[in-house]
mmCIF file of C-alpha atoms and ligand atoms in Angstrom:
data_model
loop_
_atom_site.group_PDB
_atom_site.id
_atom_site.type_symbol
_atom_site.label_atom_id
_atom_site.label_comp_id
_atom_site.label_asym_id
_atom_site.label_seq_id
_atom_site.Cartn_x
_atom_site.Cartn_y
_atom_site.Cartn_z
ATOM 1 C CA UNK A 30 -34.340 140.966 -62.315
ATOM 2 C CA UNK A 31 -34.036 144.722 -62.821
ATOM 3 C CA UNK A 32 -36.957 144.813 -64.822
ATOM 4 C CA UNK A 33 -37.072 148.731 -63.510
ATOM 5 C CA UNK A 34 -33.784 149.620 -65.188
ATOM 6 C CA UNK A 35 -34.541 147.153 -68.060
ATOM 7 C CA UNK A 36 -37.720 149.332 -68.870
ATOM 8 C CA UNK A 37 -35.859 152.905 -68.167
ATOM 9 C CA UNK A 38 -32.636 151.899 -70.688
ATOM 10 C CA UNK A 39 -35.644 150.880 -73.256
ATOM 11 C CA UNK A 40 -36.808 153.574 -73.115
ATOM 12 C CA UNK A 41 -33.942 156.024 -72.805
ATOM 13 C CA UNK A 42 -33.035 154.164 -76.080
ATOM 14 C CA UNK A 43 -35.973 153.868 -77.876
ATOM 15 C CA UNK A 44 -35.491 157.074 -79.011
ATOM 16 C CA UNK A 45 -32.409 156.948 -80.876
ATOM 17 C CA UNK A 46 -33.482 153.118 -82.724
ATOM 18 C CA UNK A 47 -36.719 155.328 -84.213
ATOM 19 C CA UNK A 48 -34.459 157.983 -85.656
ATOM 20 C CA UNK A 49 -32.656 157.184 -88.987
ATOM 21 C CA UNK A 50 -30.320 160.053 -88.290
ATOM 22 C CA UNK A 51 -29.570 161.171 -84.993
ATOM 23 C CA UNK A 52 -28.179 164.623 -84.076
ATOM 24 C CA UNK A 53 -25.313 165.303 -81.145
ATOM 25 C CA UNK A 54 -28.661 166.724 -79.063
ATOM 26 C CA UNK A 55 -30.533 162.990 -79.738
ATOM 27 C CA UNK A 56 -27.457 161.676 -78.241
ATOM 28 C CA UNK A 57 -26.806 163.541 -75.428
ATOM 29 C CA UNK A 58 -30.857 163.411 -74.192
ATOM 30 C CA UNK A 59 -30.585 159.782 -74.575
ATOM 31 C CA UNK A 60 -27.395 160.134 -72.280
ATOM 32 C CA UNK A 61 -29.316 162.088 -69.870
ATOM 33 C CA UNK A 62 -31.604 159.687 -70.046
ATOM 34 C CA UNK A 63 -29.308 156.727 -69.311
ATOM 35 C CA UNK A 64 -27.440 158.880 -66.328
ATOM 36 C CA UNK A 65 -31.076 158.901 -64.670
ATOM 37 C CA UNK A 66 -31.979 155.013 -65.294
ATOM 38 C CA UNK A 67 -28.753 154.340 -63.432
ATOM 39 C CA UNK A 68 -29.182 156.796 -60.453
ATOM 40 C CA UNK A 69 -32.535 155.339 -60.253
ATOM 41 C CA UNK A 70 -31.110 151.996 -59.802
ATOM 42 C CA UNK A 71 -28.989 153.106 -57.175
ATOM 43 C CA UNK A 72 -25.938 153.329 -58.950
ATOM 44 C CA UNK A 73 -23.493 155.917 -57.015
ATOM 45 C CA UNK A 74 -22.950 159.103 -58.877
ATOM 46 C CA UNK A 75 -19.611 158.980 -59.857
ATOM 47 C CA UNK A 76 -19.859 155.878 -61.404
ATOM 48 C CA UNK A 77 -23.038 156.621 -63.457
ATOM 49 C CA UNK A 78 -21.176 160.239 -64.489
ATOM 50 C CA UNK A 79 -18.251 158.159 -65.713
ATOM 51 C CA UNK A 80 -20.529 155.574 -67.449
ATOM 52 C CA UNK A 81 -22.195 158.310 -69.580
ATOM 53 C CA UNK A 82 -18.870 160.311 -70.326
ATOM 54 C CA UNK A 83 -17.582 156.979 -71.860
ATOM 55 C CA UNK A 84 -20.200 155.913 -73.848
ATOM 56 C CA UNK A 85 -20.512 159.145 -75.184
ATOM 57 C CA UNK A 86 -16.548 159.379 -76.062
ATOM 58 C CA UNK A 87 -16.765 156.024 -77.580
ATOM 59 C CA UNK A 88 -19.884 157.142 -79.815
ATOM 60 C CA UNK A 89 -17.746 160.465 -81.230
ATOM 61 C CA UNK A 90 -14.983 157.982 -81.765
ATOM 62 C CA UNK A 91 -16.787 155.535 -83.717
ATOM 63 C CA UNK A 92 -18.671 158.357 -85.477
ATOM 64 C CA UNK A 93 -22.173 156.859 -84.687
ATOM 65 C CA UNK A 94 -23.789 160.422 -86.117
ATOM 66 C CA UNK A 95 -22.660 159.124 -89.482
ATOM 67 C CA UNK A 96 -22.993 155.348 -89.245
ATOM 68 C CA UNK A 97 -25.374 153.825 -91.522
ATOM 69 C CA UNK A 98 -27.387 152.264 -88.388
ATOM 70 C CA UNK A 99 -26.628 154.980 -85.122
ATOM 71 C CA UNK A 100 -29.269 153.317 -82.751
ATOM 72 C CA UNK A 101 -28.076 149.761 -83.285
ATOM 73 C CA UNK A 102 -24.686 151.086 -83.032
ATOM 74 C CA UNK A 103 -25.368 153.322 -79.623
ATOM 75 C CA UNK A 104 -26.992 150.410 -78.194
ATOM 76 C CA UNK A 105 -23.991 148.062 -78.408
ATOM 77 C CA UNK A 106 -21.534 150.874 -77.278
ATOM 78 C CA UNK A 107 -24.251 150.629 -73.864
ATOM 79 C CA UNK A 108 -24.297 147.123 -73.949
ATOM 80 C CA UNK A 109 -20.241 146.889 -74.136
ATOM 81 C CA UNK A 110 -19.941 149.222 -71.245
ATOM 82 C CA UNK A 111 -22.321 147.627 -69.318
ATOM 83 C CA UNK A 112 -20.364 144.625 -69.610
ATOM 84 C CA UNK A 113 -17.013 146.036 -68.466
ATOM 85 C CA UNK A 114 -19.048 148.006 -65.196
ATOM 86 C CA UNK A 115 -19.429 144.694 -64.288
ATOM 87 C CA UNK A 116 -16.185 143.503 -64.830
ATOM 88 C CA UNK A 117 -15.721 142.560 -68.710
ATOM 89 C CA UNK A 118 -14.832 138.712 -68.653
ATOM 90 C CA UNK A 119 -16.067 135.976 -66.442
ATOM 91 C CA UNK A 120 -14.093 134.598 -63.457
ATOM 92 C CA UNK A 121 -14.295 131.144 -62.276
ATOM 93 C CA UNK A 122 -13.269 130.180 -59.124
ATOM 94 C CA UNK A 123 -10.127 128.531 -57.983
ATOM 95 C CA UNK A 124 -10.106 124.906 -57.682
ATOM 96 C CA UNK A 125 -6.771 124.178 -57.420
ATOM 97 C CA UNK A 126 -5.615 123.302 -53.543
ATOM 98 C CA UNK A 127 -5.838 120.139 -52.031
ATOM 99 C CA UNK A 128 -8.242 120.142 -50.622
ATOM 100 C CA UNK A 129 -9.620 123.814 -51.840
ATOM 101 C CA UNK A 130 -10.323 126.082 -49.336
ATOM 102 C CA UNK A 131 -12.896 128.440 -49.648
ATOM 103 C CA UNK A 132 -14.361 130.809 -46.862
ATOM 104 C CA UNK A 133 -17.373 132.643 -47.042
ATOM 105 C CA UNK A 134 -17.733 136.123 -45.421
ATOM 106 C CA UNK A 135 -20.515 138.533 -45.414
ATOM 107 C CA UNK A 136 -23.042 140.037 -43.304
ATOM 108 C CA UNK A 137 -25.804 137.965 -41.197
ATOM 109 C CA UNK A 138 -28.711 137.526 -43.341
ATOM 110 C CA UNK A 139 -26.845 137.744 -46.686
ATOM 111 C CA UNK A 140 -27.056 134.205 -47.933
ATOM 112 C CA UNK A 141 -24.131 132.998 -46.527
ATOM 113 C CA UNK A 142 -25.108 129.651 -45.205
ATOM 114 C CA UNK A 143 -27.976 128.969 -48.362
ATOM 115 C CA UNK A 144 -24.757 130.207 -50.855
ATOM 116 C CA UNK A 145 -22.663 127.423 -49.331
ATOM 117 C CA UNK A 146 -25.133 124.707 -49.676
ATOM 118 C CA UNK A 147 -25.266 126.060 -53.617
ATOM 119 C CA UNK A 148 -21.919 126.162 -53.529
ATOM 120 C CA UNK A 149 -21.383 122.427 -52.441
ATOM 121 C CA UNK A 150 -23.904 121.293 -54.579
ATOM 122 C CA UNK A 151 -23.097 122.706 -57.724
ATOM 123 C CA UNK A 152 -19.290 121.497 -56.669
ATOM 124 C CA UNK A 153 -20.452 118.085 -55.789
ATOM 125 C CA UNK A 154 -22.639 117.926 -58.948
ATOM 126 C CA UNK A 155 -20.632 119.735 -61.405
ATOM 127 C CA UNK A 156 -17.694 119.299 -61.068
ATOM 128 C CA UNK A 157 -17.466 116.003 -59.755
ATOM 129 C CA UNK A 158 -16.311 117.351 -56.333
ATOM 130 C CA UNK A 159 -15.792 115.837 -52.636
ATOM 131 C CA UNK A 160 -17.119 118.845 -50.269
ATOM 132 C CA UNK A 161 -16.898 119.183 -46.561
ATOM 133 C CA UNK A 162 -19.370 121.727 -45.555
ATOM 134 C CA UNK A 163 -18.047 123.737 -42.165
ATOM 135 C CA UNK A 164 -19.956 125.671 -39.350
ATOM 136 C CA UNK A 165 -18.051 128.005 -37.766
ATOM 137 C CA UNK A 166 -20.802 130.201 -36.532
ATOM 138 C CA UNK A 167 -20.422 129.634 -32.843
ATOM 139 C CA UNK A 168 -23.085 132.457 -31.729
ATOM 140 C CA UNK A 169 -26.219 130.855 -33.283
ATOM 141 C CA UNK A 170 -26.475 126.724 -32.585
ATOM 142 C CA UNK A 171 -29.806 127.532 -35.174
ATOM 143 C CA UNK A 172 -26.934 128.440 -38.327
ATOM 144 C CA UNK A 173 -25.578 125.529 -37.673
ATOM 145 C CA UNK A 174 -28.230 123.758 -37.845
ATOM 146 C CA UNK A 175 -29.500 125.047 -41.158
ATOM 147 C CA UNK A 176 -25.783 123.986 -42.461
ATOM 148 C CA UNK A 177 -26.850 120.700 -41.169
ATOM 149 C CA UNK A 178 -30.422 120.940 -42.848
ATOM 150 C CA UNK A 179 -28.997 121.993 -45.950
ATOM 151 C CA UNK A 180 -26.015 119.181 -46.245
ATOM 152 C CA UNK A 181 -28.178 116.429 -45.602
ATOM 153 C CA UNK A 182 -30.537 118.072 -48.523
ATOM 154 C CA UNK A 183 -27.798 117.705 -50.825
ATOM 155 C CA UNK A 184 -26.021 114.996 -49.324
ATOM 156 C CA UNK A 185 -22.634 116.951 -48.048
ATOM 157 C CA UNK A 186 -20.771 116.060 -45.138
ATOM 158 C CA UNK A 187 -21.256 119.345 -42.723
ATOM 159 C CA UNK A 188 -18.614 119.676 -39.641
ATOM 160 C CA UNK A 189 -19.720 120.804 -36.587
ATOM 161 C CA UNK A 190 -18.343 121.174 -32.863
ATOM 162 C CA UNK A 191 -20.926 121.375 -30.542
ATOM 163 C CA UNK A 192 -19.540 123.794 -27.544
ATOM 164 C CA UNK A 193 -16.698 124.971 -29.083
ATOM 165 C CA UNK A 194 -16.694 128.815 -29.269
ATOM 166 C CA UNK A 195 -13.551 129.096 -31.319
ATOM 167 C CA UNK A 196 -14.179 128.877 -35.293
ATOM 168 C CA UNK A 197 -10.339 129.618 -35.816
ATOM 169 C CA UNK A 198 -9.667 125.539 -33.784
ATOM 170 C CA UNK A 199 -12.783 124.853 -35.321
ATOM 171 C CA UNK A 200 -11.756 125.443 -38.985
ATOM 172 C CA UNK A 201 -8.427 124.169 -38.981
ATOM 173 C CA UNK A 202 -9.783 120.785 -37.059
ATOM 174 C CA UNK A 203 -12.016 120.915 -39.930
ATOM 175 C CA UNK A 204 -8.974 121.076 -42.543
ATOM 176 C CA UNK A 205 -7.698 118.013 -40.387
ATOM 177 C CA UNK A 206 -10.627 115.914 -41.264
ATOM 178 C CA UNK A 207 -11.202 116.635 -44.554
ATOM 179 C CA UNK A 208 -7.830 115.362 -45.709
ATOM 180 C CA UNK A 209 -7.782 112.468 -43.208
ATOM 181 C CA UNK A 210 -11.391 111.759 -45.254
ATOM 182 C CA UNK A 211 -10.176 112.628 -48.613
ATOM 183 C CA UNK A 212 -12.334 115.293 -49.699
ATOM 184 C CA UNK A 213 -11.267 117.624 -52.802
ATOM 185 C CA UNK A 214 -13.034 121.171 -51.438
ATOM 186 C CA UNK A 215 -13.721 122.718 -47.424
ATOM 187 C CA UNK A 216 -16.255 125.243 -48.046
ATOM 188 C CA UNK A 217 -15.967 127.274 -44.245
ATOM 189 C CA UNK A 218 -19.396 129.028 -43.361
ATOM 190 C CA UNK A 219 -18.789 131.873 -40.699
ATOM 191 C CA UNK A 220 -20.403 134.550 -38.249
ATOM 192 C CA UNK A 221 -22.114 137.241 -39.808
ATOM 193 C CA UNK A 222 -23.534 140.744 -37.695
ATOM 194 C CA UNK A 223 -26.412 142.318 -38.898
ATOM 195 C CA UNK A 224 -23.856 145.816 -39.639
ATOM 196 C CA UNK A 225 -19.787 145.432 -39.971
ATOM 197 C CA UNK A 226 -18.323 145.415 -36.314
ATOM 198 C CA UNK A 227 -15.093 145.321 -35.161
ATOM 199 C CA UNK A 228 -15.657 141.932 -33.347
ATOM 200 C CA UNK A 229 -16.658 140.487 -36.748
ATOM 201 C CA UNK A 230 -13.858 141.580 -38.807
ATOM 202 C CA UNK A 231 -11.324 140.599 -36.228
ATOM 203 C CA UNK A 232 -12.891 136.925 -36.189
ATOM 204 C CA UNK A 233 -12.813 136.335 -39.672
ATOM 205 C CA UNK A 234 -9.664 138.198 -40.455
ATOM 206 C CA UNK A 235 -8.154 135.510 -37.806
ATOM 207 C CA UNK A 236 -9.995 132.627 -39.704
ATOM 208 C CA UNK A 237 -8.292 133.972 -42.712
ATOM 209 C CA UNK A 238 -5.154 134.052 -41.814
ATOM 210 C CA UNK A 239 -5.316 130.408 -39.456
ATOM 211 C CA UNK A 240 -6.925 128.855 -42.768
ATOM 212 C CA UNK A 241 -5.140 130.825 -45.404
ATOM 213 C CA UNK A 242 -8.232 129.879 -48.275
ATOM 214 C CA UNK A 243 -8.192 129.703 -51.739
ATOM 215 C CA UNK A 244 -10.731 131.821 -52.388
ATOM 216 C CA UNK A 245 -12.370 134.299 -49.911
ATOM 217 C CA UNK A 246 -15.780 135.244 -50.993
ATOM 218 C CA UNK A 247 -17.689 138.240 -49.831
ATOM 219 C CA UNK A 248 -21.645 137.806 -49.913
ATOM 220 C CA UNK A 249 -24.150 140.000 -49.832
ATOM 221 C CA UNK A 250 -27.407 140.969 -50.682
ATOM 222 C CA UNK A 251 -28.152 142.475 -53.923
ATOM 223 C CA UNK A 252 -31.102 143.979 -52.306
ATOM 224 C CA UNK A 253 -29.762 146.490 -50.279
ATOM 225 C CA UNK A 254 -27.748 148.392 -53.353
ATOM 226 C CA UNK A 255 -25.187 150.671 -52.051
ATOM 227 C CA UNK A 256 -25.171 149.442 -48.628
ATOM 228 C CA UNK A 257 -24.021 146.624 -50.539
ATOM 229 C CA UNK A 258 -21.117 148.404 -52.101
ATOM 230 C CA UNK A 259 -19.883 149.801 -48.718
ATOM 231 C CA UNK A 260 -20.395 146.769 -46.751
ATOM 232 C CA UNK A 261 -18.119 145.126 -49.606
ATOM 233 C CA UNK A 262 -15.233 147.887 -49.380
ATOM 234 C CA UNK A 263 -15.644 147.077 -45.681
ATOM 235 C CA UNK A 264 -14.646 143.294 -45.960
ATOM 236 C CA UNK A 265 -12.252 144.085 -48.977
ATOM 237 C CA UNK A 266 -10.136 146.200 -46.627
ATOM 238 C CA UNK A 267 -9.828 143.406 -44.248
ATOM 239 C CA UNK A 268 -10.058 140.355 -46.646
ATOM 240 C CA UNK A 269 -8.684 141.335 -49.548
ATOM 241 C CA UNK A 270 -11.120 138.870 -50.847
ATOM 242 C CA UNK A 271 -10.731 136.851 -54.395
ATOM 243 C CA UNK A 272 -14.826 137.346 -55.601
ATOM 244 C CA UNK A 273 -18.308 138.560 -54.607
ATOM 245 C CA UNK A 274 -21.352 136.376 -54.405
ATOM 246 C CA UNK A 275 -24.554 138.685 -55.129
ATOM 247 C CA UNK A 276 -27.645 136.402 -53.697
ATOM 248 C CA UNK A 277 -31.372 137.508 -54.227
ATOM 249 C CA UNK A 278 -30.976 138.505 -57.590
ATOM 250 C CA UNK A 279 -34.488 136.428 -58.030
ATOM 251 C CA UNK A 280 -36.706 139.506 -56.262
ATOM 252 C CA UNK A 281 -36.964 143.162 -57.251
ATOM 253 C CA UNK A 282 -33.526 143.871 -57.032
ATOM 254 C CA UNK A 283 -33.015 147.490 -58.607
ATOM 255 C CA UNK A 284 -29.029 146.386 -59.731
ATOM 256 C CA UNK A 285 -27.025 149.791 -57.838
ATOM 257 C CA UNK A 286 -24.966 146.078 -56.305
ATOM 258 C CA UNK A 287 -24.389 144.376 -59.524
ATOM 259 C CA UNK A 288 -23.413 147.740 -61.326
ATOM 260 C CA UNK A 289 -21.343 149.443 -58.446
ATOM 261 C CA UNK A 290 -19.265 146.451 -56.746
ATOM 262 C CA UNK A 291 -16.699 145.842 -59.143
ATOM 263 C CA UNK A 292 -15.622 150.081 -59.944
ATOM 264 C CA UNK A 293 -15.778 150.093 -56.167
ATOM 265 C CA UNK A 294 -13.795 146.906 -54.997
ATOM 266 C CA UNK A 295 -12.199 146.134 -57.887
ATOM 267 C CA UNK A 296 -13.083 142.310 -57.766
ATOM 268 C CA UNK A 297 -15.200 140.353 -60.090
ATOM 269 C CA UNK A 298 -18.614 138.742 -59.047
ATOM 270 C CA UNK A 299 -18.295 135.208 -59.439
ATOM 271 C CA UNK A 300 -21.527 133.995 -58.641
ATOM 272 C CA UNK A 301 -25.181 134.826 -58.405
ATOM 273 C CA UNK A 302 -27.956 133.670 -56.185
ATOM 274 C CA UNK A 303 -31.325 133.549 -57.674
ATOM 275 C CA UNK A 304 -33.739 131.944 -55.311
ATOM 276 C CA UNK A 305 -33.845 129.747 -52.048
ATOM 277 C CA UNK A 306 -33.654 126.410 -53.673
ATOM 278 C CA UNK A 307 -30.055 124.578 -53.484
ATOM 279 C CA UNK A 308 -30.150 125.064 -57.408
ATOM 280 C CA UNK A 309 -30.439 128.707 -57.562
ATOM 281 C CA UNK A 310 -26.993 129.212 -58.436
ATOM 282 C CA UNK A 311 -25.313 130.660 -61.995
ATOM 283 C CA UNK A 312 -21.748 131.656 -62.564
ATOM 284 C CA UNK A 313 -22.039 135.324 -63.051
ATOM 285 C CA UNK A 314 -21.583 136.474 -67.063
ATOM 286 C CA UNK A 315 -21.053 139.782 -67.168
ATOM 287 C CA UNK A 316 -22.410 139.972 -70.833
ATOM 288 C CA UNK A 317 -24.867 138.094 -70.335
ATOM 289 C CA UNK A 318 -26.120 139.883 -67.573
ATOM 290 C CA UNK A 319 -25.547 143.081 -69.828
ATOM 291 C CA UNK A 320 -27.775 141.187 -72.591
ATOM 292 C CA UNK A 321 -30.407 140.747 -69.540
ATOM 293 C CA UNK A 322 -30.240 144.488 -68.740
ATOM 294 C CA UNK A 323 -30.697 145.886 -72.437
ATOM 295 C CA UNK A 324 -33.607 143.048 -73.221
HETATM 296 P P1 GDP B 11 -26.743 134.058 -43.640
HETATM 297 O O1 GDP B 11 -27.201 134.649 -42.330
HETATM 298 O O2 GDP B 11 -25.823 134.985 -44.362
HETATM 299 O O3 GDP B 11 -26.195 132.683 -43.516
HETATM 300 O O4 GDP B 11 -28.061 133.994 -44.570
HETATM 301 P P2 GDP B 11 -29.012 132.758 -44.938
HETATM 302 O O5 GDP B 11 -28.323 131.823 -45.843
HETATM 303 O O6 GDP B 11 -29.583 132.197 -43.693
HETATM 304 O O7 GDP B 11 -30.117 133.498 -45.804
HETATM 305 C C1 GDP B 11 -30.997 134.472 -45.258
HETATM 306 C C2 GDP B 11 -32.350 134.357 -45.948
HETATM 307 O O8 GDP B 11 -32.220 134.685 -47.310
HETATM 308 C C3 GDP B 11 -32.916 132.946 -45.899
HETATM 309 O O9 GDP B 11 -34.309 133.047 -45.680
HETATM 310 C C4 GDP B 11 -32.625 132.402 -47.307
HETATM 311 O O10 GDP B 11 -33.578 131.438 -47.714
HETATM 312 C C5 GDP B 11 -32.733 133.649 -48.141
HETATM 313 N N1 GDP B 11 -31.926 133.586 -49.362
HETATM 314 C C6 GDP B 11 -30.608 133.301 -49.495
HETATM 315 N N2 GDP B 11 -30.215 133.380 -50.789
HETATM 316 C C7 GDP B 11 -31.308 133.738 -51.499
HETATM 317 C C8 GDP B 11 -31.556 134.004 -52.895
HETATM 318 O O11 GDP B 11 -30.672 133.947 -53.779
HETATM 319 N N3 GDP B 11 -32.834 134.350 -53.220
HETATM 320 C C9 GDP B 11 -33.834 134.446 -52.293
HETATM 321 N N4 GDP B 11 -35.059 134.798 -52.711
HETATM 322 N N5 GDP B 11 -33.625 134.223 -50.992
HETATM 323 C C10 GDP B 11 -32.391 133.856 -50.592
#
């Protein structure tokens, strides 16, 4: 995971934890440095500009040319700021409806339907939950089957209606049964395109407002770094969604997605994919994942 910006911040950094004393012109090479890492990792401009400007602010402020240790010290400032690019505190997700409704939008191809397997599972196991698992993909019979695949996997009721082309009657029959049959959370899998469309947006936005969900949560592939970020803003605009799900963190994802998405959006990741299995889930930690980053 980011083992390319991992390696380039090492470096970039290296230099300062050899010096004993550093000088403003250590400082502002290793910020060069550090603004280049980031661009590389397809971090947008801007946000890589402001990164550096900050860190380098903070280090005047806290007089790091004087402090007794100035590498130790410029690496925390990096790690700290790290940390709030991607959102400063953890955010759990809202359990608090009965049942909890949670809809899952994103593009085709994201994760969607493997994220809400995780999703049920983890519930289910976790937290000691009830899930209903819901297709409302009504273009490809094949999603719902994987639904079906996966909620027999983890043991998960999945509700389906064969024929019926309209998720909105879909997910509110859906609602229906899963009080009728007690459960505590609906976890709503929809339609994705392969690029945001009109048609796509107008779908959800109605499934959205039929459903009116606890959380909303936008998924998308880390992979595809600031295609990620605009496909987000995209979804945002509609959604106004509660948290971001960043799947495929498991291959060589260069982290633009991870860094960029909250700055842009201005909503916290919640969760992170890390593999195919039905386990590959972790609540995203921002400093942990900042921990990750600096090695
Ligand atoms: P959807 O179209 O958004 O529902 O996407 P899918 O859930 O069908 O996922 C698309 C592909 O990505 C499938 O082959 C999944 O196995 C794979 N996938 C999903 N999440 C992850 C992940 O976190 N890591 C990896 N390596 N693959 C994933």
């Amino acid at each position: 995971m980011f083992n390319n910006l991992s390696d380039k911040l090492d470096k970039a950094l290296h230099v300062l934890k050899g010096h004993g004393k550093i000088t403003e012109v250590n400082v502002a090479e290793t910020l060069k440095e550090v603004r280049r890492a980031l661009l590389d990792a397809d971090v947008n401009f801007k946000i890589a500009k402001n990164f550096t400007n900050t860190v380098k602010e903070k280090a005047l402020g806290q007089d790091v040319l004087t402090s007794l240790n100035p590498g130790q010290l410029m690496v925390k400032i990096v790690k700290d700021e790290l940390t709030s690019l991607m959102g400063g505190e953890t955010v759990g997700i809202n359990l608090s409806g009965t049942p909890t409704v949670i809809l899952m939008s994103g593009l085709q191809g994201s994760g969607k339907t493997t994220f809400s397997g995780k999703l049920a599972n983890y519930l289910k196991t976790k937290k000691n939950k009830n899930v209903l698992l819901v297709g409302c993909d009504v273009y490809r019979p094949a999603a719902i089957n994987q639904l079906q695949v996966v909620g027999e996997q983890i043991g998960v009721e999945v509700y389906a209606e064969v024929g019926n082309q309209n998720p909105v009657e879909i997910s509110l029959n859906a609602l229906k049964h899963a009080k009728e049959t007690g459960k505590n959370v609906v976890i709503i899998d929809t339609a994705g395109r392969l690029a945001v469309d009109e048609a796509m947006m107008t779908e959800i936005s109605n499934i959205h407002k039929a459903v009116n969900p606890h959380e909303t949560l936008f998924v998308v592939d880390s992979m595809t770094g600031q295609d990620a970020v605009n496909t987000a803003k995209a979804f945002n605009d509609i959604l106004n969604f509660e948290g971001v799900v960043l799947t495929k963190l498991d291959g060589d994802t260069r982290g633009g997605a991870a860094l960029s998405i909250k700055s842009v959006v201005n909503k916290p990741i919640k969760f992170i994919g890390t593999g195919e299995k039905m386990e590959a889930i972790d609540v995203f930690h921002p400093d942990r994942m900042a921990d990750r980053i600096l090695g």
